[in-house]
mmCIF file with all atom_site columns, C-alpha atoms in Angstrom:
data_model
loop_
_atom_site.group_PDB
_atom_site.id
_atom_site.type_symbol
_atom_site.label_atom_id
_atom_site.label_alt_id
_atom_site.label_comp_id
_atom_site.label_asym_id
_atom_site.label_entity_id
_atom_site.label_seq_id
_atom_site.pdbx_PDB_ins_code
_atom_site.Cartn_x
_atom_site.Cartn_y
_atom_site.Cartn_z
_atom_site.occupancy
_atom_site.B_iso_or_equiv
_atom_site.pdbx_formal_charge
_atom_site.auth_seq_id
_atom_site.auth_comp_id
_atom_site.auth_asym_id
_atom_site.auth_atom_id
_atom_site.pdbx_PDB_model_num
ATOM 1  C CA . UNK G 1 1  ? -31.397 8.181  76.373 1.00 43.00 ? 159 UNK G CA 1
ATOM 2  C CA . UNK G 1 2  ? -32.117 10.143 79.474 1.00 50.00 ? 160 UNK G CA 1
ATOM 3  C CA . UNK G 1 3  ? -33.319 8.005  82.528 1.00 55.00 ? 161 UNK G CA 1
ATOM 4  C CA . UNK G 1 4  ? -36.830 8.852  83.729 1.00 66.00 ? 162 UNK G CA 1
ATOM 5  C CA . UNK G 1 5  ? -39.337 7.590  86.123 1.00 83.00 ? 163 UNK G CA 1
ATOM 6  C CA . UNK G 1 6  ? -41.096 4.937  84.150 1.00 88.00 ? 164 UNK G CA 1
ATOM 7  C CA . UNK G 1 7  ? -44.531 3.164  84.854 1.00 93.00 ? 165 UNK G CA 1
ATOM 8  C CA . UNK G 1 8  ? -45.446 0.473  82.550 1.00 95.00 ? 166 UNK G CA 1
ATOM 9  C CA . UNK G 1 9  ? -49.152 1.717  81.018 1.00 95.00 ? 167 UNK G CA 1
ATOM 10 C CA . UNK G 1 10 ? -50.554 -1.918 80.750 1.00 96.00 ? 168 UNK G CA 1
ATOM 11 C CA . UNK G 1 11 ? -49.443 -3.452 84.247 1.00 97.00 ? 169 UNK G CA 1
ATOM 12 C CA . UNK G 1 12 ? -48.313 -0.295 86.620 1.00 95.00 ? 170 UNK G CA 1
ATOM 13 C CA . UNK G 1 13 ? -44.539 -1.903 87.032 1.00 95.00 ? 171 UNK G CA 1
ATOM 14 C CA . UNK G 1 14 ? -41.712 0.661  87.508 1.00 93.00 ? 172 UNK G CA 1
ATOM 15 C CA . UNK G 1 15 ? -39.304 -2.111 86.333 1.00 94.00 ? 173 UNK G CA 1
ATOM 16 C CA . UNK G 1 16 ? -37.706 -1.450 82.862 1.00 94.00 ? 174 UNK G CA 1
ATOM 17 C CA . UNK G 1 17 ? -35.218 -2.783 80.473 1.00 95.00 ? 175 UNK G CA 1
ATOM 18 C CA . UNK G 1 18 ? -33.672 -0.421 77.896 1.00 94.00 ? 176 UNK G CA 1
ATOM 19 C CA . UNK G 1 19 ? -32.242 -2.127 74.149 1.00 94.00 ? 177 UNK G CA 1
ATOM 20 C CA . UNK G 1 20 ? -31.571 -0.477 70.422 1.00 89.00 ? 178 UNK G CA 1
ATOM 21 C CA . UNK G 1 21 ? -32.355 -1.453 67.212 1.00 84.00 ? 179 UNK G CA 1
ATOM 22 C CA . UNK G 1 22 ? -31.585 -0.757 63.692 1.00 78.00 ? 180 UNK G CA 1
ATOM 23 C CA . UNK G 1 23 ? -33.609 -0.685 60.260 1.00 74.00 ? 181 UNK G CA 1
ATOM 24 C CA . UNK G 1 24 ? -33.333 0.208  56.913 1.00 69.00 ? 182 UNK G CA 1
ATOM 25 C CA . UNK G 1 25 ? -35.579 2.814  55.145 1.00 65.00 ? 183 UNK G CA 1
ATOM 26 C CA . UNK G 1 26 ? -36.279 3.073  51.349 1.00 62.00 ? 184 UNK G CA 1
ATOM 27 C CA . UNK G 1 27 ? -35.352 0.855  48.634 1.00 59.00 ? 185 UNK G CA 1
ATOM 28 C CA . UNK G 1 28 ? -31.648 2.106  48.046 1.00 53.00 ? 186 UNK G CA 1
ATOM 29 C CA . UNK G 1 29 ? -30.761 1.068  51.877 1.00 49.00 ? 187 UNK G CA 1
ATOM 30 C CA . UNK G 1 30 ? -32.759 -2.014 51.593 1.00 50.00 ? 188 UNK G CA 1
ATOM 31 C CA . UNK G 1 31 ? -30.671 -2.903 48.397 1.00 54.00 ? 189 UNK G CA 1
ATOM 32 C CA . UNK G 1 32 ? -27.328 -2.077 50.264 1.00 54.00 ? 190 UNK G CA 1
ATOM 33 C CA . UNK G 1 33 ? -28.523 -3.207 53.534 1.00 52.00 ? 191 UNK G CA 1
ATOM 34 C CA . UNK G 1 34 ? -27.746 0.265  55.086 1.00 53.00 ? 192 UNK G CA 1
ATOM 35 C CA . UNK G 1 35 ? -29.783 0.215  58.521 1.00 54.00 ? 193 UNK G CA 1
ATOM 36 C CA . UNK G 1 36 ? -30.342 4.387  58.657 1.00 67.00 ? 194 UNK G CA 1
ATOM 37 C CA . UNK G 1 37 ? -32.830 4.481  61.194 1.00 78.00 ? 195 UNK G CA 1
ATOM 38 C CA . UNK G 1 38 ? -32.005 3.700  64.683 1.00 85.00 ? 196 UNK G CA 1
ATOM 39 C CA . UNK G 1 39 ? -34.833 2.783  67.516 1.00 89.00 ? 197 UNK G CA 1
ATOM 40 C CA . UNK G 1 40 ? -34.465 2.843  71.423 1.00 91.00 ? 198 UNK G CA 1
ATOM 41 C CA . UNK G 1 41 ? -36.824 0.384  73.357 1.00 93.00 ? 199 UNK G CA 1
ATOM 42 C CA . UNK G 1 42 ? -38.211 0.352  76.407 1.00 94.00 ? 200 UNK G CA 1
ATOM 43 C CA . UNK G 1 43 ? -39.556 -2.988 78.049 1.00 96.00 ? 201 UNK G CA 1
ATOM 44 C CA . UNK G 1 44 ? -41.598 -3.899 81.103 1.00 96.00 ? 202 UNK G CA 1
ATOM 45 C CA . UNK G 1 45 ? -39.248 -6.446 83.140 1.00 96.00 ? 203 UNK G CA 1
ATOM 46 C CA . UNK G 1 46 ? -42.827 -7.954 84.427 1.00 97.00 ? 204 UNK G CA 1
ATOM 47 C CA . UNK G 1 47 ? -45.483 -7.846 81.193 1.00 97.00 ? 205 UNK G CA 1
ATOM 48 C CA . UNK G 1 48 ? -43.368 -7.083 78.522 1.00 96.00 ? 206 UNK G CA 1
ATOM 49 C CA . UNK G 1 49 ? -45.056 -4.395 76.890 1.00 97.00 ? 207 UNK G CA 1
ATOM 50 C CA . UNK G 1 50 ? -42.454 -2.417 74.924 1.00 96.00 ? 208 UNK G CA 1
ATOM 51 C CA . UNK G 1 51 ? -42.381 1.345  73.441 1.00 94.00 ? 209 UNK G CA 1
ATOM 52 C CA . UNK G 1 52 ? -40.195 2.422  70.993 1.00 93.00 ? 210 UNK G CA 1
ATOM 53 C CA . UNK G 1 53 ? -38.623 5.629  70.568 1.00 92.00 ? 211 UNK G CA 1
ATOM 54 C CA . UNK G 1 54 ? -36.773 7.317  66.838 1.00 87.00 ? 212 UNK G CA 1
ATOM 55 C CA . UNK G 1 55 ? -33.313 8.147  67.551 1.00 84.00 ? 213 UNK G CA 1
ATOM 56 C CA . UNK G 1 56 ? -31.837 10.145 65.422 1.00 76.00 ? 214 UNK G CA 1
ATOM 57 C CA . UNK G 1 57 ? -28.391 9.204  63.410 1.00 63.00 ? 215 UNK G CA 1
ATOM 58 C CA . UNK G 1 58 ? -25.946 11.170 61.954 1.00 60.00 ? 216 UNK G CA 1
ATOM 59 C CA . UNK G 1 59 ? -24.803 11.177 58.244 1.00 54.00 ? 217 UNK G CA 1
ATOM 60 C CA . UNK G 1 60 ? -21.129 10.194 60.014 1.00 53.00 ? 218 UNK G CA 1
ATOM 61 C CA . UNK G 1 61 ? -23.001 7.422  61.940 1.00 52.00 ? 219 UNK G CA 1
ATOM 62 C CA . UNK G 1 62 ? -24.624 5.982  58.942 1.00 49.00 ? 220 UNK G CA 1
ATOM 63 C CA . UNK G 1 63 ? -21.292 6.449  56.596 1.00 50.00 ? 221 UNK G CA 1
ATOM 64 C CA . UNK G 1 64 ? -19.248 4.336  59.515 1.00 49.00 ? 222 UNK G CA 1
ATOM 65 C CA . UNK G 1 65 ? -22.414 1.522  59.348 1.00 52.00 ? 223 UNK G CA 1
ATOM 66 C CA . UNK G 1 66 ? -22.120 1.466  55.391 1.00 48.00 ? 224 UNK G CA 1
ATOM 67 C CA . UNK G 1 67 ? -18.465 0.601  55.538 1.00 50.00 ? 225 UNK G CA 1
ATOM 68 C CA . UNK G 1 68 ? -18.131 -2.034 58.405 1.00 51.00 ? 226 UNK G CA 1
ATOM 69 C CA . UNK G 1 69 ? -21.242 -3.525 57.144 1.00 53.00 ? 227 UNK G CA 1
ATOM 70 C CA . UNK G 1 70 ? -24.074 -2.753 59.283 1.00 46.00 ? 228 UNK G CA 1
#
């Protein structure tokens, strides 16, 4: 993710800490535990408050996740 200015909205820090997460969607990647959707976060070192952002994944990205087991 690109690096940009950021101002927390609830506390007016410019401290951040960036992490990623992944889901599953529908029922057939819930049944093979396929996590398909992919999620950058962006926290507030001093409050906490966090916004989260879609990433998008690739068909190779999610084939790679399906064989080494999520």
């Amino acid at each position: 993710m690109e690096k940009r200015m950021f101002v927390c909205p609830k506390c007016g820090h410019y401290g951040f800490v960036q992490d990623q997460f992944q889901a599953t969607g529908g029922t057939l990647t819930k049944m093979f535990d396929i996590q398909n959707k992919k999620f950058i976060t962006i926290s507030c070192e001093r409050c906490g408050f966090t916004e989260i952002y879609r990433e998008e994944t690739t068909m190779g990205s999610n084939i790679l996740d399906f064989l080494i087991g999520g």
